[in-house]
CSV table of C-alpha atoms in Angstrom, one decimal:
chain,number,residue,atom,x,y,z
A,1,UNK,CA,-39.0,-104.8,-42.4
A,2,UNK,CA,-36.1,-102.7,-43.1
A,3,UNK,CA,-34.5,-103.8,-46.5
A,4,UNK,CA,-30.9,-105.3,-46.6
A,5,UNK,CA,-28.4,-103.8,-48.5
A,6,UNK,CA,-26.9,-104.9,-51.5
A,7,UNK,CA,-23.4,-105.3,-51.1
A,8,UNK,CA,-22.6,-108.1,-54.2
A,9,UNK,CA,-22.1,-105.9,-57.1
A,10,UNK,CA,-21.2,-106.7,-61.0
A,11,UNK,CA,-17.9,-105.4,-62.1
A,12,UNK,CA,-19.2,-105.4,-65.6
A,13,UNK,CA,-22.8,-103.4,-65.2
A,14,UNK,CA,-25.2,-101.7,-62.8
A,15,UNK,CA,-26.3,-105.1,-61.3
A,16,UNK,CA,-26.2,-105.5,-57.1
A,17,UNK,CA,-27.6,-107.5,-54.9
A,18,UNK,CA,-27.6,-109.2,-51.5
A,19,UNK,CA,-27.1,-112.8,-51.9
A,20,UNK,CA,-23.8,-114.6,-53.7
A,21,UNK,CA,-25.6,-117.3,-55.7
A,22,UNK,CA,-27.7,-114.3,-57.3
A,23,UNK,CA,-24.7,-112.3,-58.4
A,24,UNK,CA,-22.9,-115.7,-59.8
A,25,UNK,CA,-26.1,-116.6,-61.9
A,26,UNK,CA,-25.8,-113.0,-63.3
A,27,UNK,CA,-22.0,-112.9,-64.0
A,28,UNK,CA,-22.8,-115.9,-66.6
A,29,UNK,CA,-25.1,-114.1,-67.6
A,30,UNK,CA,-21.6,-111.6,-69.3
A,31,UNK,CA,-19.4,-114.6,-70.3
A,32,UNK,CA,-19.6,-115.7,-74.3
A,33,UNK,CA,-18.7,-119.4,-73.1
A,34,UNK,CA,-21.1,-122.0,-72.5
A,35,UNK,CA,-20.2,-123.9,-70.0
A,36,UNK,CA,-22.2,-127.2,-71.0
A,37,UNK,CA,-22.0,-128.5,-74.4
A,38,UNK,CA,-24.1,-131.1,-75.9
A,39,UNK,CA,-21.5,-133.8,-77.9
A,40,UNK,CA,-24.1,-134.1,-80.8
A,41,UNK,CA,-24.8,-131.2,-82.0
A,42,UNK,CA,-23.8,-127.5,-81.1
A,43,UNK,CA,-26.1,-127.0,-78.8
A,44,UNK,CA,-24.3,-125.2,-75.6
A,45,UNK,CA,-25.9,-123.8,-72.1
A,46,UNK,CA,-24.7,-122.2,-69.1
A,47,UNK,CA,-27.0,-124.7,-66.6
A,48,UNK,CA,-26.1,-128.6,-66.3
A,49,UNK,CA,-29.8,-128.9,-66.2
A,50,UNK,CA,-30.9,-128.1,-69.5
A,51,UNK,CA,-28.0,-130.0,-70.9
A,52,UNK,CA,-29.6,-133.3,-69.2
A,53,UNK,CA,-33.1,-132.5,-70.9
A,54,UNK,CA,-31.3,-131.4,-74.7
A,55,UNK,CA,-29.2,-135.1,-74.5
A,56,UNK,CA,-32.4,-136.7,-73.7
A,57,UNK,CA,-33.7,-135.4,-76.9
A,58,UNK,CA,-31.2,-137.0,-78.8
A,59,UNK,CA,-31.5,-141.0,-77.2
A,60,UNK,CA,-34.2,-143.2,-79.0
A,61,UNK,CA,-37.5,-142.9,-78.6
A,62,UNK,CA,-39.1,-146.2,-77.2
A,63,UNK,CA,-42.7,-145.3,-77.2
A,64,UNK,CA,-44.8,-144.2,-79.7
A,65,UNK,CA,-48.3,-143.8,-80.6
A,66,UNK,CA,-49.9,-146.1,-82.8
A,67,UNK,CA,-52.2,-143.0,-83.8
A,68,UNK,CA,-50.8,-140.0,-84.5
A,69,UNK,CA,-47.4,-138.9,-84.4
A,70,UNK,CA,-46.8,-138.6,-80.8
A,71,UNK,CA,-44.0,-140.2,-79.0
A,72,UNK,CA,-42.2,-140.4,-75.6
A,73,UNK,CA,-39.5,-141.8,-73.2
A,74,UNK,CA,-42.1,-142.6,-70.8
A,75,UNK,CA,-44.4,-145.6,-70.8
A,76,UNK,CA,-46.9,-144.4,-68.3
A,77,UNK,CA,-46.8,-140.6,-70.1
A,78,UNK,CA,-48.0,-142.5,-73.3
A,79,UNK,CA,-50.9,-144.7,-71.2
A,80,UNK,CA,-52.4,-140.7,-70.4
A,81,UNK,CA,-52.2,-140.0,-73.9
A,82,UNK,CA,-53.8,-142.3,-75.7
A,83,UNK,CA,-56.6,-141.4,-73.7
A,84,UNK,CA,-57.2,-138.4,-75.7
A,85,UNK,CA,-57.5,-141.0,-78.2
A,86,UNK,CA,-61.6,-141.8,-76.7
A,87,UNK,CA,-60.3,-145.6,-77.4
A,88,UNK,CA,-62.7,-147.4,-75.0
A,89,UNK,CA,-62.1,-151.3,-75.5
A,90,UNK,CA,-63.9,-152.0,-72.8
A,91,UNK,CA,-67.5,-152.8,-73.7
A,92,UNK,CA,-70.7,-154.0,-72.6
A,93,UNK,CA,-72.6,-156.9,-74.3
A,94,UNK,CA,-75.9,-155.5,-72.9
A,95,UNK,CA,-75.7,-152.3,-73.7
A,96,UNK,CA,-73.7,-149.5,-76.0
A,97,UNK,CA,-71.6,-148.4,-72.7
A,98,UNK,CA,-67.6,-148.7,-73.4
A,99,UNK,CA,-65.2,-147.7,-71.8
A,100,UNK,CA,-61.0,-147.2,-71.3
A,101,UNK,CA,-61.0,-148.8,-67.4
A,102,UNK,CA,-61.7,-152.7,-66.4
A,103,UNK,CA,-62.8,-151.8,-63.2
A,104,UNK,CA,-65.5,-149.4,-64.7
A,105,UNK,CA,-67.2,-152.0,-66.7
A,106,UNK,CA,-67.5,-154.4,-64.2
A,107,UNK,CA,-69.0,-151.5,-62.3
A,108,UNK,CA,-71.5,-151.0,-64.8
A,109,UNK,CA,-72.6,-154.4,-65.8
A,110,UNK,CA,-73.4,-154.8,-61.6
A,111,UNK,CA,-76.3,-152.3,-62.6
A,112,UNK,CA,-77.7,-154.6,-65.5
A,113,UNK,CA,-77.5,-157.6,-62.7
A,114,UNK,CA,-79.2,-155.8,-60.1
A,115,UNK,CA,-78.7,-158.8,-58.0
A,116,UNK,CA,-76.8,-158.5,-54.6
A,117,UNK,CA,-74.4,-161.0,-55.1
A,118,UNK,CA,-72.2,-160.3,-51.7
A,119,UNK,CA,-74.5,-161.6,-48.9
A,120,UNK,CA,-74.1,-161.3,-44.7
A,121,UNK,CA,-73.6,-165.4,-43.4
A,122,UNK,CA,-74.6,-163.6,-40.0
A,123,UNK,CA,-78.3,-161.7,-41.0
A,124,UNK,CA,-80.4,-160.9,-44.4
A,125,UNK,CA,-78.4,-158.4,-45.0
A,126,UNK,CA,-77.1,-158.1,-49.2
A,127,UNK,CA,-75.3,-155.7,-51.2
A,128,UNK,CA,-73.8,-155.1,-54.7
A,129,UNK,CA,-70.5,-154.2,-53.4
A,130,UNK,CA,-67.7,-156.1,-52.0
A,131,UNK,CA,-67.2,-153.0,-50.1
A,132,UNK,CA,-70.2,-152.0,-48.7
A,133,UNK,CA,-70.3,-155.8,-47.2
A,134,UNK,CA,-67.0,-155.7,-45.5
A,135,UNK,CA,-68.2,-152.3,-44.2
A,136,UNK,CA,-71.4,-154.1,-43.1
A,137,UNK,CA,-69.3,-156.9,-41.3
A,138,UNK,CA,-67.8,-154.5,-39.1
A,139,UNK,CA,-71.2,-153.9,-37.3
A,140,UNK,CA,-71.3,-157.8,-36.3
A,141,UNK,CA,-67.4,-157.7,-35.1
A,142,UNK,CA,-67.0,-157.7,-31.5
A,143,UNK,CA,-66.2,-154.3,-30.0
A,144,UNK,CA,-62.6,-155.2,-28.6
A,145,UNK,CA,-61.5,-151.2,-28.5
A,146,UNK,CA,-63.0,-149.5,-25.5
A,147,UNK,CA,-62.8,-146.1,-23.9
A,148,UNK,CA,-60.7,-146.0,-20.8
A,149,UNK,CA,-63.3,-143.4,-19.5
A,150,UNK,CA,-66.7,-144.3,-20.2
A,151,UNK,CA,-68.5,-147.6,-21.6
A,152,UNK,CA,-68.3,-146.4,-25.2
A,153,UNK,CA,-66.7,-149.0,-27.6
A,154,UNK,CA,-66.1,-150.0,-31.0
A,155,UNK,CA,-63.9,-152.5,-33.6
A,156,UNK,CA,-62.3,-149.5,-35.7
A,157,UNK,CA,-59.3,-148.1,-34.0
A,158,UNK,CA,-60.1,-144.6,-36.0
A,159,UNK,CA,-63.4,-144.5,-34.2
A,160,UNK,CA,-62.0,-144.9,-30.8
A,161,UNK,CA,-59.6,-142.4,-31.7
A,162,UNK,CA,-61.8,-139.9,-32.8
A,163,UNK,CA,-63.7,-140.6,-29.1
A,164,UNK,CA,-61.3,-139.5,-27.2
A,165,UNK,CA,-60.7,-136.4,-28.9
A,166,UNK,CA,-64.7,-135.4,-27.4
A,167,UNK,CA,-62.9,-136.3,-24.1
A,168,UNK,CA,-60.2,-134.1,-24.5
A,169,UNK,CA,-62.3,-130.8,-24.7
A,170,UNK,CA,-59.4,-129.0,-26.8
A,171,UNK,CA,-60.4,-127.7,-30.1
A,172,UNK,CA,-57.4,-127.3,-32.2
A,173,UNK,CA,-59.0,-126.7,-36.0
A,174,UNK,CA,-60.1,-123.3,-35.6
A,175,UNK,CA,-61.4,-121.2,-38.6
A,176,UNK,CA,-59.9,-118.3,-40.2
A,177,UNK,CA,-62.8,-116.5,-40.7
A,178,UNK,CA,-64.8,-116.7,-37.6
A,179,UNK,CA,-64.7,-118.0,-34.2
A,180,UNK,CA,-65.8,-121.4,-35.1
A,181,UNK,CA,-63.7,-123.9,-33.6
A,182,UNK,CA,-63.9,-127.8,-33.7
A,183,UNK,CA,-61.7,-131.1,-32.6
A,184,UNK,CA,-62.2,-132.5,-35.6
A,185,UNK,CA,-60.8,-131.9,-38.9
A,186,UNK,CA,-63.3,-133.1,-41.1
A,187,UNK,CA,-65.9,-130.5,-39.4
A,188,UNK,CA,-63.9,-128.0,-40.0
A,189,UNK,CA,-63.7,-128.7,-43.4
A,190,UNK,CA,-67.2,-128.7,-43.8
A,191,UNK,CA,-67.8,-125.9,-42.1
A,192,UNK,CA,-65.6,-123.8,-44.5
A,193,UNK,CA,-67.7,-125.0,-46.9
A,194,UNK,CA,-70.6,-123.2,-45.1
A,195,UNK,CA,-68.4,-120.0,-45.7
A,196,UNK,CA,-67.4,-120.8,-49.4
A,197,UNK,CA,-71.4,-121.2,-49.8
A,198,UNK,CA,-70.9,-124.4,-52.2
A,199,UNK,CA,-72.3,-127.1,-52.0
A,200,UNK,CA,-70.2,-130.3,-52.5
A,201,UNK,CA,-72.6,-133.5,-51.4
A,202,UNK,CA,-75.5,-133.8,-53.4
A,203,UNK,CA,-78.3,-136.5,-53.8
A,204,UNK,CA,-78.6,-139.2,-56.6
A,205,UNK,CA,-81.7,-139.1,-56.5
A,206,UNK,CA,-83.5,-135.8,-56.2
A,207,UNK,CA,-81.9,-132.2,-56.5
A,208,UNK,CA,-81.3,-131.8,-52.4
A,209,UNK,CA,-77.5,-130.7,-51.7
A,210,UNK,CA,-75.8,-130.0,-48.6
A,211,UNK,CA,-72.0,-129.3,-47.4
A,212,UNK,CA,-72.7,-132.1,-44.0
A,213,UNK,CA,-72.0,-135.4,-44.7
A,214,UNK,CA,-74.7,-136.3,-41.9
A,215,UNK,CA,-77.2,-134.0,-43.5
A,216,UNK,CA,-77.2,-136.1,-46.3
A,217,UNK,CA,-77.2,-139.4,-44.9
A,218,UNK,CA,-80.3,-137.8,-42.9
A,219,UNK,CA,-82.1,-137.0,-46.3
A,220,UNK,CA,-80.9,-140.4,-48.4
A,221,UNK,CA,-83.4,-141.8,-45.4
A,222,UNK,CA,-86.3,-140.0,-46.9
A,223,UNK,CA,-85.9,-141.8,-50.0
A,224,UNK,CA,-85.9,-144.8,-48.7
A,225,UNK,CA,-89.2,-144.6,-46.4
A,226,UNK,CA,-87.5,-147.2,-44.0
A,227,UNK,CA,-88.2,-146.0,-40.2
A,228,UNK,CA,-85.4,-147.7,-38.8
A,229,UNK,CA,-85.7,-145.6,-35.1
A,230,UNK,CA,-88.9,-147.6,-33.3
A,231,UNK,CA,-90.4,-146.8,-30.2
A,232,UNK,CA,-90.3,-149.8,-27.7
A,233,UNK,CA,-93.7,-148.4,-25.8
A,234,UNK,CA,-95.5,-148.2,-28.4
A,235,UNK,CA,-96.5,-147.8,-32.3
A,236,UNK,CA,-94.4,-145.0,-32.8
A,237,UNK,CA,-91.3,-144.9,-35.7
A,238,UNK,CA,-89.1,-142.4,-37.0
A,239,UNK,CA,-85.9,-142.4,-39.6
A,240,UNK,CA,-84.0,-139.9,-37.0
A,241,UNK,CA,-83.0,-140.9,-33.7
A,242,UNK,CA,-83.1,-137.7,-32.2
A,243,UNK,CA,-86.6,-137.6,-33.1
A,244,UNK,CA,-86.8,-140.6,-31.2
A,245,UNK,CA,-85.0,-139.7,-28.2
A,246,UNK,CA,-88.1,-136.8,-28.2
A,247,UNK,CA,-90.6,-139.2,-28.3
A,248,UNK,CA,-89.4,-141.4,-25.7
A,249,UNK,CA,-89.3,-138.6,-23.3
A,250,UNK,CA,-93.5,-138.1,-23.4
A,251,UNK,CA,-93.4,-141.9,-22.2
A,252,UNK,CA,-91.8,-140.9,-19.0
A,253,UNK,CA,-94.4,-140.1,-16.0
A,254,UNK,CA,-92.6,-137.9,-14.4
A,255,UNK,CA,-92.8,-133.7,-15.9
A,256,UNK,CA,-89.3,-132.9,-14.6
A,257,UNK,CA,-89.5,-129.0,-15.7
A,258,UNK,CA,-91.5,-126.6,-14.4
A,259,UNK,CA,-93.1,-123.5,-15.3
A,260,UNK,CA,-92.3,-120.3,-12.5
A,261,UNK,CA,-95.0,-118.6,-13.6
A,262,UNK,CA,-98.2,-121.4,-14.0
A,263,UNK,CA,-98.8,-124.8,-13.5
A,264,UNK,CA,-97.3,-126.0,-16.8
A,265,UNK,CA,-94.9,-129.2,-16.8
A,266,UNK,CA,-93.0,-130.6,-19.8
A,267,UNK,CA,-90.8,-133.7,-19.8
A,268,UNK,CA,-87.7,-132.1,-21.4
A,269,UNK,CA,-85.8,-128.5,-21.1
A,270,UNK,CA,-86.8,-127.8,-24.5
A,271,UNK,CA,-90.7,-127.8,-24.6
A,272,UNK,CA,-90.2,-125.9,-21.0
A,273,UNK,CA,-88.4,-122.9,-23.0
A,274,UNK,CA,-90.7,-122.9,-26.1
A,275,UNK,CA,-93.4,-122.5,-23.3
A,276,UNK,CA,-91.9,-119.8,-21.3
A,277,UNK,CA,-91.7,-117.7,-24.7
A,278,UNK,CA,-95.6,-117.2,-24.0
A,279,UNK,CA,-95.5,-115.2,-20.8
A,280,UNK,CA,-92.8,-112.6,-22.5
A,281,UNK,CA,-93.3,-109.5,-23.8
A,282,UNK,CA,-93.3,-109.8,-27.5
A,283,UNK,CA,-90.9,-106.9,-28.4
A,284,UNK,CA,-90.8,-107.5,-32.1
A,285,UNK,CA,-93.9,-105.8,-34.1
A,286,UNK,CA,-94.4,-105.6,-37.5
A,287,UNK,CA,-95.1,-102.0,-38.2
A,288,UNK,CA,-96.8,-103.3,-41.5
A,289,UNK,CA,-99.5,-105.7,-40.1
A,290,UNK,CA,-100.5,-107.2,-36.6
A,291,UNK,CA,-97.6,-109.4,-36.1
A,292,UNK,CA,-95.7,-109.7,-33.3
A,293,UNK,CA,-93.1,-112.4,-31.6
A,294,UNK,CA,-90.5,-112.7,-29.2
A,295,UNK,CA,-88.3,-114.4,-31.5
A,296,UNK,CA,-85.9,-111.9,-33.5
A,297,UNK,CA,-85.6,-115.4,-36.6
A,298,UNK,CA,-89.0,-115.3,-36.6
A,299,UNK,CA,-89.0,-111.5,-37.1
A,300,UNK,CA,-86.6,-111.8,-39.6
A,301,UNK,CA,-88.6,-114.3,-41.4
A,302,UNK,CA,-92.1,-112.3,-41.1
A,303,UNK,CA,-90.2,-109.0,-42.6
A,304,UNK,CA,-88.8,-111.0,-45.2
A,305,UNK,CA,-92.5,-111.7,-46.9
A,306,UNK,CA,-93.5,-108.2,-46.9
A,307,UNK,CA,-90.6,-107.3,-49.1
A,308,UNK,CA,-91.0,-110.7,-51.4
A,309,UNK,CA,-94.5,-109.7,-51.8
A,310,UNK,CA,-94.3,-106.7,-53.5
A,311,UNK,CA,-91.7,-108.2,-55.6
A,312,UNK,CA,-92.6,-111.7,-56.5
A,313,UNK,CA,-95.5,-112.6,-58.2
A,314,UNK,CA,-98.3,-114.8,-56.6
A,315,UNK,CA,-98.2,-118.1,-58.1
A,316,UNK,CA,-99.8,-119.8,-55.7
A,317,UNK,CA,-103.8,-119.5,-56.4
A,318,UNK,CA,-107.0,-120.7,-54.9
A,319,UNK,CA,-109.2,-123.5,-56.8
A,320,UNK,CA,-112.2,-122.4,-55.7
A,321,UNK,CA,-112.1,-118.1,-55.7
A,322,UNK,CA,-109.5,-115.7,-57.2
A,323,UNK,CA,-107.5,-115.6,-53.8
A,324,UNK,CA,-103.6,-115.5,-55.4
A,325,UNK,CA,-100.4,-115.8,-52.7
A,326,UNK,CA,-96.5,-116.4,-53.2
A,327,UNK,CA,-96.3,-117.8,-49.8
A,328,UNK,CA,-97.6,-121.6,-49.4
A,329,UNK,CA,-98.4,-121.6,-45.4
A,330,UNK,CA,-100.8,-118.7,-46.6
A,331,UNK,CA,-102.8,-120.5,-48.5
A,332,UNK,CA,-102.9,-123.2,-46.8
A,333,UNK,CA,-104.9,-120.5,-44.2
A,334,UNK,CA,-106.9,-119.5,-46.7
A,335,UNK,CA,-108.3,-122.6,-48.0
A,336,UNK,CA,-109.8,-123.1,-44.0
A,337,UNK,CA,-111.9,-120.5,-44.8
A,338,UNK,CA,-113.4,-122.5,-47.4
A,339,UNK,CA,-114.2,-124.9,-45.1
A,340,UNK,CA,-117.6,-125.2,-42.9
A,341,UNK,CA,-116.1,-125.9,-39.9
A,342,UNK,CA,-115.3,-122.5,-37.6
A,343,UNK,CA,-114.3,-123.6,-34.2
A,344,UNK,CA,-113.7,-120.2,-33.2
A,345,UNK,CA,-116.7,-118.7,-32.1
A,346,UNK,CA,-117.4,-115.5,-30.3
A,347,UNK,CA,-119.2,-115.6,-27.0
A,348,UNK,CA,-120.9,-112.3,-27.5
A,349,UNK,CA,-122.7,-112.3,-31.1
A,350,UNK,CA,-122.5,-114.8,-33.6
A,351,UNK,CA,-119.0,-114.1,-35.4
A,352,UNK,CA,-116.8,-117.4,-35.8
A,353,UNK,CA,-114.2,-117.9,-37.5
A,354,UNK,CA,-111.3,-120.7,-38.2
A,355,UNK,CA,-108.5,-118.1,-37.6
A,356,UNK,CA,-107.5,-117.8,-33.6
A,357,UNK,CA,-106.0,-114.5,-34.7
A,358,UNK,CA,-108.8,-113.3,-36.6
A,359,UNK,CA,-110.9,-114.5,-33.7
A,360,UNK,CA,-108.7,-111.9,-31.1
A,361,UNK,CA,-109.0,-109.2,-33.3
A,362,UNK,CA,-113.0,-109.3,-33.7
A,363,UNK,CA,-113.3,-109.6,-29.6
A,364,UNK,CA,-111.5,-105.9,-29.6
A,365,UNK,CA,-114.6,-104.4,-31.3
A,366,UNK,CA,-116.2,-105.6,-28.6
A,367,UNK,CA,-113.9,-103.7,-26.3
A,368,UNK,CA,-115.0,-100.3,-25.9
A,369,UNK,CA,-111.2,-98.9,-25.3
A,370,UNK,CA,-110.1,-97.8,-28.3
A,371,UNK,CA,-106.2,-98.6,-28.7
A,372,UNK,CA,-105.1,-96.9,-30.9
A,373,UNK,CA,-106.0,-93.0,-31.2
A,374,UNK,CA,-105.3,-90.3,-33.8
A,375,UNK,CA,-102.9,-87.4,-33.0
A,376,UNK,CA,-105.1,-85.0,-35.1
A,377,UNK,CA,-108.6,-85.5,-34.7
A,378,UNK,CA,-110.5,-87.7,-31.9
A,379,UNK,CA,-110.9,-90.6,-34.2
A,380,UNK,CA,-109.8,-94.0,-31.9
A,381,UNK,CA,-109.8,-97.5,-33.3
A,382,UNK,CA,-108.9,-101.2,-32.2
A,383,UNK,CA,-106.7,-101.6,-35.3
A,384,UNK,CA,-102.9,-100.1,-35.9
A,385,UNK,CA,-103.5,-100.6,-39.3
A,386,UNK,CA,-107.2,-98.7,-39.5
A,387,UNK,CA,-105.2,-95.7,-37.8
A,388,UNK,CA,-102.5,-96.1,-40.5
A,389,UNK,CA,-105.3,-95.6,-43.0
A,390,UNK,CA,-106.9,-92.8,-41.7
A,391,UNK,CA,-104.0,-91.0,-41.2
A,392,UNK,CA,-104.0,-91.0,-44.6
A,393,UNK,CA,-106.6,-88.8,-44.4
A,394,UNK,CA,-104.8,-85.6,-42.8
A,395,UNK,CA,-101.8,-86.3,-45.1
A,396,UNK,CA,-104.1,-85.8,-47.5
């Protein structure tokens, strides 16, 4: 932007600018006389604002600390300072807890009761809290505030609210740093968090944090070992109900989705797609082992270990030989080969095994096409990695 010229100028100096207020402020700046002058003492200032704070100085004093030496015009500016003081009056007669707040010790002797004194008069239901009770109420109320477009309904105005925002389909909180866009504020707020990589809502209880409020209610369930989510067909309970929405789904008869390439059936979209995965090409190898996916997180994941495994030391160790791993799923497979049973067997000699993919890679030495051939020499093998090896060989 192009800049505007300075057409106020001081008759007195080099001083110009562009706006009249700027060029009276500096003109004071050449007068000797004080405009404003205290009536006390001989105090004088150019700005009726600092007058009003020097006469101030001058009036009485009304409240002082009992102390130290501080005082103060203000009664509420001398509550906040004789906190600095540590004076906690407050104090338990159960324990050595004190403190400065009324409200905090009856806070704190609730936790020596450890009674629920505020009880539901409708079901069992009891809590320590005023709060949390008239929270609780609100699940009991009848649901006067319904949706004009579907059956959805509730007793909190801010819920209903918030409905018919989903109905709306406009997302007006977008984020500045990506294309993430919400209707809600509060998810956008948490999603920034996901950006700032901190994160704000942690257990009580064990050292689990999160920046989603429902992530957390999700894990304070774990803690509590209540399955609240309960199958109606059967025996079946959970603590999330999307894990029970799953299960409900294997009760229906009817295998809606269909594989295009076999017989295969599933009763939801998702077990259909983890299925299809098996007829496709699997276009990420590992060029360090045998692995190989379709999925590029998996990939991500695999490549990930090889790199941590040269670094990181193996911690995780075998009770009963000197196997050593940093990876926990890996021993886990290792400790089956400890174990008698081997349901893998091989059709052809007497090789089993407890592995599946241990079990594909012996029926290829039973396959007299070699794979994988050297460049150099007529040397052929079943294995990438064996031809890795003896290419070794030449380099050498």
């Amino acid at each position: 932007a192009p800049k505007m010229p300075k057409n106020f100028k001081c008759d007195f100096c080099d001083y110009a600018t562009n706006r009249t207020y700027k060029l009276k402020q500096h003109l004071l700046t050449h007068n000797s006389k004080k405009y404003g002058r205290c009536p006390h003492c001989d105090f004088g200032t150019h700005h009726k604002g600092n007058l009003k704070q020097h006469v101030l100085s001058h009036n009485k004093i009304d409240f002082k600390c009992n102390h130290c030496d501080y005082a103060t015009h203000h009664k509420s500016s001398l509550k906040k300072h004789l906190l600095t003081h540590g004076l906690k009056d407050w104090k338990c007669h159960i324990c050595d807890f004190a403190t400065h707040r009324k409200y905090s010790l009856k806070q704190h002797l609730v936790a020596h009761n450890g009674t629920k004194d505020f009880k539901c008069y409708i079901c069992n239901y009891a809590a320590r809290y005023k709060r949390s009770l008239k929270i609780h109420l609100l699940t009991h109320g009848s649901k006067d505030l319904k949706c004009h477009i579907c059956d959805f309904a509730t007793n909190q105005k801010y819920r209903l609210k918030q409905h018919l925002v989903a109905h709306n389909g406009i997302k007006d909180f977008k984020c500045n740093l990506c294309d993430f866009a919400t209707q809600h504020k509060r998810s956008l707020k948490q999603h920034i968090l996901a950006h700032n990589g901190t994160k704000g809502l942690k257990c009580d209880i064990c050292d689990f944090a999160t920046n989603r409020n429902y992530n957390l209610k999700q894990h304070l369930l774990t803690h509590n070992g209540t399955k609240h989510f309960k199958c109606n067909l059967c025996d079946f309970a959970t603590i999330n109900k999307q894990t029970l929405k799953q299960h409900l789904s294997t009760h229906n008869s009817t295998k809606d989705f269909r594989c295009a390439q076999c017989n295969y059936s599933a009763h939801n979209k998702r077990n259909l797609k983890q299925h299809i995965r098996r007829h496709n090409k699997k276009d990420f190898k590992c060029n360090l082992c045998y692995y190989e996916t379709n999925n590029p997180k998996l990939f991500k994941n695999h490549l990930a270990k090889h790199k941590t495994s040269n670094k990181c030391t193996k911690d995780l160790k075998c009770d009963l030989c000197d196997y050593a791993t940093n990876h926990k799923c890996n021993l886990k497979q290792h400790l089956l080969a400890h174990n008698a049973l081997k349901n893998f067997k091989c059709d052809v000699c007497d090789y089993a095994t407890n592995h599946k993919f241990s079990f594909k890679q012996h029926l290829l030495t039973h396959n007299s096409t070699k794979v994988f051939r050297c460049a150099h020499c007529d040397y052929g093998t079943n294995y990438k990695h064996s031809l890795k090896q003896h290419h070794l060989r030449h380099d050498g």
